[in-house]
Short mmCIF file of N, CA and C in Angstrom, two decimals:
data_model
loop_
_atom_site.label_atom_id
_atom_site.label_comp_id
_atom_site.label_asym_id
_atom_site.label_seq_id
_atom_site.Cartn_x
_atom_site.Cartn_y
_atom_site.Cartn_z
N MET A 1 0.84 -1.17 0.00
CA MET A 1 0.00 0.00 0.00
C MET A 1 0.89 1.24 0.00
N THR A 2 0.34 2.29 -0.54
CA THR A 2 1.11 3.52 -0.63
C THR A 2 0.45 4.60 0.22
N THR A 3 1.23 5.61 0.52
CA THR A 3 0.73 6.75 1.28
C THR A 3 0.89 8.00 0.45
N VAL A 4 -0.09 8.86 0.52
CA VAL A 4 -0.01 10.14 -0.16
C VAL A 4 0.62 11.12 0.81
N ASN A 5 1.73 11.70 0.41
CA ASN A 5 2.41 12.67 1.27
C ASN A 5 1.96 14.08 0.92
N PHE A 6 1.77 14.88 1.93
CA PHE A 6 1.44 16.28 1.71
C PHE A 6 2.12 17.12 2.79
N ASP A 7 2.29 18.38 2.47
CA ASP A 7 2.97 19.30 3.37
C ASP A 7 2.00 19.69 4.49
N THR A 8 2.17 19.09 5.65
CA THR A 8 1.23 19.34 6.75
C THR A 8 1.31 20.76 7.27
N LEU A 9 2.51 21.31 7.30
CA LEU A 9 2.67 22.69 7.79
C LEU A 9 1.96 23.68 6.87
N SER A 10 2.15 23.50 5.58
CA SER A 10 1.49 24.37 4.61
C SER A 10 -0.03 24.22 4.69
N PHE A 11 -0.49 22.99 4.83
CA PHE A 11 -1.92 22.73 4.91
C PHE A 11 -2.50 23.36 6.18
N THR A 12 -1.79 23.25 7.30
CA THR A 12 -2.24 23.87 8.55
C THR A 12 -2.32 25.38 8.40
N ARG A 13 -1.33 25.97 7.76
CA ARG A 13 -1.35 27.43 7.54
C ARG A 13 -2.53 27.84 6.67
N LYS A 14 -2.80 27.09 5.64
CA LYS A 14 -3.93 27.42 4.76
C LYS A 14 -5.25 27.34 5.52
N LEU A 15 -5.38 26.35 6.39
CA LEU A 15 -6.60 26.24 7.19
C LEU A 15 -6.73 27.42 8.14
N ARG A 16 -5.62 27.82 8.75
CA ARG A 16 -5.66 28.97 9.66
C ARG A 16 -6.00 30.25 8.89
N ASP A 17 -5.46 30.40 7.68
CA ASP A 17 -5.79 31.57 6.85
C ASP A 17 -7.26 31.58 6.45
N ALA A 18 -7.86 30.39 6.39
CA ALA A 18 -9.27 30.30 6.01
C ALA A 18 -10.21 30.49 7.20
N GLY A 19 -9.65 30.65 8.41
CA GLY A 19 -10.50 30.93 9.55
C GLY A 19 -10.49 29.89 10.66
N PHE A 20 -9.79 28.79 10.45
CA PHE A 20 -9.68 27.78 11.51
C PHE A 20 -8.70 28.29 12.56
N ASP A 21 -8.94 27.93 13.82
CA ASP A 21 -7.93 28.27 14.81
C ASP A 21 -6.85 27.19 14.78
N GLU A 22 -5.79 27.37 15.52
CA GLU A 22 -4.64 26.46 15.44
C GLU A 22 -5.02 25.03 15.82
N ARG A 23 -5.80 24.88 16.86
CA ARG A 23 -6.20 23.54 17.33
C ARG A 23 -7.04 22.83 16.27
N GLN A 24 -8.00 23.56 15.66
CA GLN A 24 -8.84 22.96 14.63
C GLN A 24 -8.01 22.53 13.42
N SER A 25 -7.14 23.41 12.97
CA SER A 25 -6.35 23.10 11.78
C SER A 25 -5.42 21.90 12.03
N GLU A 26 -4.82 21.83 13.20
CA GLU A 26 -3.96 20.69 13.52
C GLU A 26 -4.76 19.40 13.60
N THR A 27 -5.97 19.47 14.13
CA THR A 27 -6.82 18.29 14.22
C THR A 27 -7.20 17.79 12.83
N VAL A 28 -7.57 18.70 11.94
CA VAL A 28 -7.93 18.31 10.58
C VAL A 28 -6.75 17.64 9.89
N VAL A 29 -5.57 18.22 10.02
CA VAL A 29 -4.38 17.65 9.39
C VAL A 29 -4.07 16.28 9.98
N ARG A 30 -4.19 16.12 11.28
CA ARG A 30 -3.93 14.83 11.93
C ARG A 30 -4.91 13.76 11.46
N VAL A 31 -6.19 14.13 11.35
CA VAL A 31 -7.21 13.18 10.90
C VAL A 31 -6.92 12.74 9.46
N LEU A 32 -6.56 13.69 8.61
CA LEU A 32 -6.23 13.34 7.22
C LEU A 32 -5.00 12.44 7.15
N ALA A 33 -4.02 12.72 7.96
CA ALA A 33 -2.81 11.89 7.97
C ALA A 33 -3.13 10.46 8.42
N GLU A 34 -3.99 10.32 9.43
CA GLU A 34 -4.37 9.00 9.91
C GLU A 34 -5.25 8.27 8.90
N ALA A 35 -6.06 9.00 8.16
CA ALA A 35 -6.95 8.39 7.17
C ALA A 35 -6.17 7.79 6.01
N GLN A 36 -4.96 8.26 5.80
CA GLN A 36 -4.15 7.74 4.70
C GLN A 36 -3.80 6.26 4.90
N ASP A 37 -3.82 5.79 6.13
CA ASP A 37 -3.51 4.39 6.39
C ASP A 37 -4.50 3.46 5.71
N ALA A 38 -5.73 3.94 5.46
CA ALA A 38 -6.76 3.10 4.85
C ALA A 38 -6.73 3.15 3.33
N LEU A 39 -5.87 3.98 2.75
CA LEU A 39 -5.80 4.10 1.30
C LEU A 39 -4.99 2.95 0.71
N VAL A 40 -5.38 2.52 -0.49
CA VAL A 40 -4.63 1.51 -1.22
C VAL A 40 -4.28 2.06 -2.60
N SER A 41 -3.24 1.53 -3.16
CA SER A 41 -2.83 1.98 -4.49
C SER A 41 -3.67 1.28 -5.55
N ARG A 42 -3.66 1.81 -6.73
CA ARG A 42 -4.39 1.23 -7.85
C ARG A 42 -3.84 -0.16 -8.18
N GLU A 43 -2.51 -0.30 -8.11
CA GLU A 43 -1.88 -1.58 -8.42
C GLU A 43 -2.29 -2.65 -7.41
N TYR A 44 -2.32 -2.29 -6.14
CA TYR A 44 -2.73 -3.24 -5.09
C TYR A 44 -4.18 -3.66 -5.30
N PHE A 45 -5.04 -2.69 -5.59
CA PHE A 45 -6.45 -2.98 -5.81
C PHE A 45 -6.63 -3.88 -7.03
N ASP A 46 -5.92 -3.57 -8.12
CA ASP A 46 -6.02 -4.38 -9.34
C ASP A 46 -5.53 -5.80 -9.10
N ALA A 47 -4.45 -5.96 -8.34
CA ALA A 47 -3.94 -7.30 -8.04
C ALA A 47 -4.94 -8.10 -7.22
N LYS A 48 -5.55 -7.46 -6.24
CA LYS A 48 -6.56 -8.16 -5.43
C LYS A 48 -7.77 -8.54 -6.27
N LEU A 49 -8.18 -7.64 -7.16
CA LEU A 49 -9.32 -7.90 -8.03
C LEU A 49 -9.03 -9.05 -8.99
N THR A 50 -7.82 -9.08 -9.54
CA THR A 50 -7.43 -10.18 -10.43
C THR A 50 -7.42 -11.50 -9.69
N ASN A 51 -6.92 -11.51 -8.46
CA ASN A 51 -6.92 -12.72 -7.64
C ASN A 51 -8.35 -13.20 -7.39
N LEU A 52 -9.23 -12.27 -7.08
CA LEU A 52 -10.62 -12.63 -6.84
C LEU A 52 -11.28 -13.18 -8.10
N GLU A 53 -11.01 -12.56 -9.24
CA GLU A 53 -11.56 -13.05 -10.51
C GLU A 53 -11.07 -14.45 -10.82
N THR A 54 -9.81 -14.73 -10.57
CA THR A 54 -9.24 -16.06 -10.82
C THR A 54 -9.93 -17.11 -9.96
N ARG A 55 -10.09 -16.80 -8.69
CA ARG A 55 -10.77 -17.74 -7.79
C ARG A 55 -12.22 -17.96 -8.19
N LEU A 56 -12.89 -16.88 -8.60
CA LEU A 56 -14.29 -16.99 -9.02
C LEU A 56 -14.40 -17.82 -10.29
N ASP A 57 -13.49 -17.63 -11.24
CA ASP A 57 -13.51 -18.42 -12.46
C ASP A 57 -13.33 -19.91 -12.16
N ALA A 58 -12.44 -20.23 -11.25
CA ALA A 58 -12.21 -21.62 -10.89
C ALA A 58 -13.47 -22.24 -10.28
N LYS A 59 -14.13 -21.49 -9.44
CA LYS A 59 -15.37 -22.01 -8.83
C LYS A 59 -16.48 -22.15 -9.86
N MET A 60 -16.55 -21.21 -10.80
CA MET A 60 -17.57 -21.30 -11.84
C MET A 60 -17.32 -22.49 -12.75
N ASP A 61 -16.05 -22.79 -13.05
CA ASP A 61 -15.73 -23.97 -13.86
C ASP A 61 -16.19 -25.24 -13.16
N LYS A 62 -15.92 -25.32 -11.87
CA LYS A 62 -16.34 -26.49 -11.10
C LYS A 62 -17.87 -26.60 -11.08
N LEU A 63 -18.54 -25.49 -10.91
CA LEU A 63 -19.99 -25.48 -10.88
C LEU A 63 -20.56 -25.90 -12.24
N SER A 64 -19.94 -25.46 -13.32
CA SER A 64 -20.39 -25.85 -14.66
C SER A 64 -20.28 -27.35 -14.86
N TRP A 65 -19.17 -27.93 -14.43
CA TRP A 65 -19.01 -29.38 -14.54
C TRP A 65 -20.06 -30.12 -13.71
N MET A 66 -20.32 -29.63 -12.51
CA MET A 66 -21.31 -30.29 -11.65
C MET A 66 -22.71 -30.20 -12.26
N MET A 67 -23.06 -29.04 -12.80
CA MET A 67 -24.38 -28.89 -13.43
C MET A 67 -24.50 -29.78 -14.66
N GLY A 68 -23.44 -29.86 -15.45
CA GLY A 68 -23.44 -30.74 -16.62
C GLY A 68 -23.64 -32.19 -16.23
N LEU A 69 -22.96 -32.60 -15.17
CA LEU A 69 -23.10 -33.98 -14.69
C LEU A 69 -24.53 -34.24 -14.20
N LEU A 70 -25.10 -33.30 -13.46
CA LEU A 70 -26.47 -33.47 -12.98
C LEU A 70 -27.46 -33.54 -14.13
N ILE A 71 -27.28 -32.72 -15.14
CA ILE A 71 -28.17 -32.76 -16.31
C ILE A 71 -28.02 -34.10 -17.04
N ALA A 72 -26.78 -34.56 -17.19
CA ALA A 72 -26.54 -35.84 -17.86
C ALA A 72 -27.20 -36.98 -17.08
N LEU A 73 -27.10 -36.96 -15.75
CA LEU A 73 -27.75 -37.99 -14.94
C LEU A 73 -29.27 -37.92 -15.05
N ALA A 74 -29.82 -36.72 -15.09
CA ALA A 74 -31.27 -36.58 -15.23
C ALA A 74 -31.73 -37.10 -16.59
N VAL A 75 -30.99 -36.79 -17.64
CA VAL A 75 -31.35 -37.28 -18.98
C VAL A 75 -31.23 -38.80 -19.04
N ALA A 76 -30.17 -39.35 -18.43
CA ALA A 76 -29.99 -40.80 -18.42
C ALA A 76 -31.12 -41.47 -17.64
N ASN A 77 -31.52 -40.89 -16.52
CA ASN A 77 -32.61 -41.44 -15.73
C ASN A 77 -33.92 -41.38 -16.50
N PHE A 78 -34.15 -40.26 -17.19
CA PHE A 78 -35.38 -40.13 -18.00
C PHE A 78 -35.38 -41.15 -19.13
N ALA A 79 -34.25 -41.31 -19.80
CA ALA A 79 -34.15 -42.27 -20.91
C ALA A 79 -34.35 -43.70 -20.41
N LYS A 80 -33.83 -44.01 -19.25
CA LYS A 80 -33.97 -45.36 -18.68
C LYS A 80 -35.42 -45.68 -18.37
N GLN A 81 -36.16 -44.69 -17.88
CA GLN A 81 -37.54 -44.92 -17.48
C GLN A 81 -38.48 -45.04 -18.70
N TYR A 82 -38.23 -44.33 -19.77
CA TYR A 82 -39.18 -44.28 -20.88
C TYR A 82 -38.70 -44.98 -22.12
N PHE A 83 -37.50 -45.46 -22.21
CA PHE A 83 -37.04 -46.15 -23.43
C PHE A 83 -36.56 -47.51 -23.11
#
């Protein structure tokens, strides 16, 4: 995962210039800095999505084979009873 870096001092000054007091501006900057921990990069997200797609494809292949087998058994049972 990656972190987005920003100039906290400059951001704090801009907030103070916009009317925030020092405590408010520092709190906003701290919250934004902590929120960055939850961010993921595009590459990380794409890799996880590809992994999920691969697993889903494998399960769908297995399900297709099982459904084919069940249909074949049903057809065989029907043919046995009426022919």
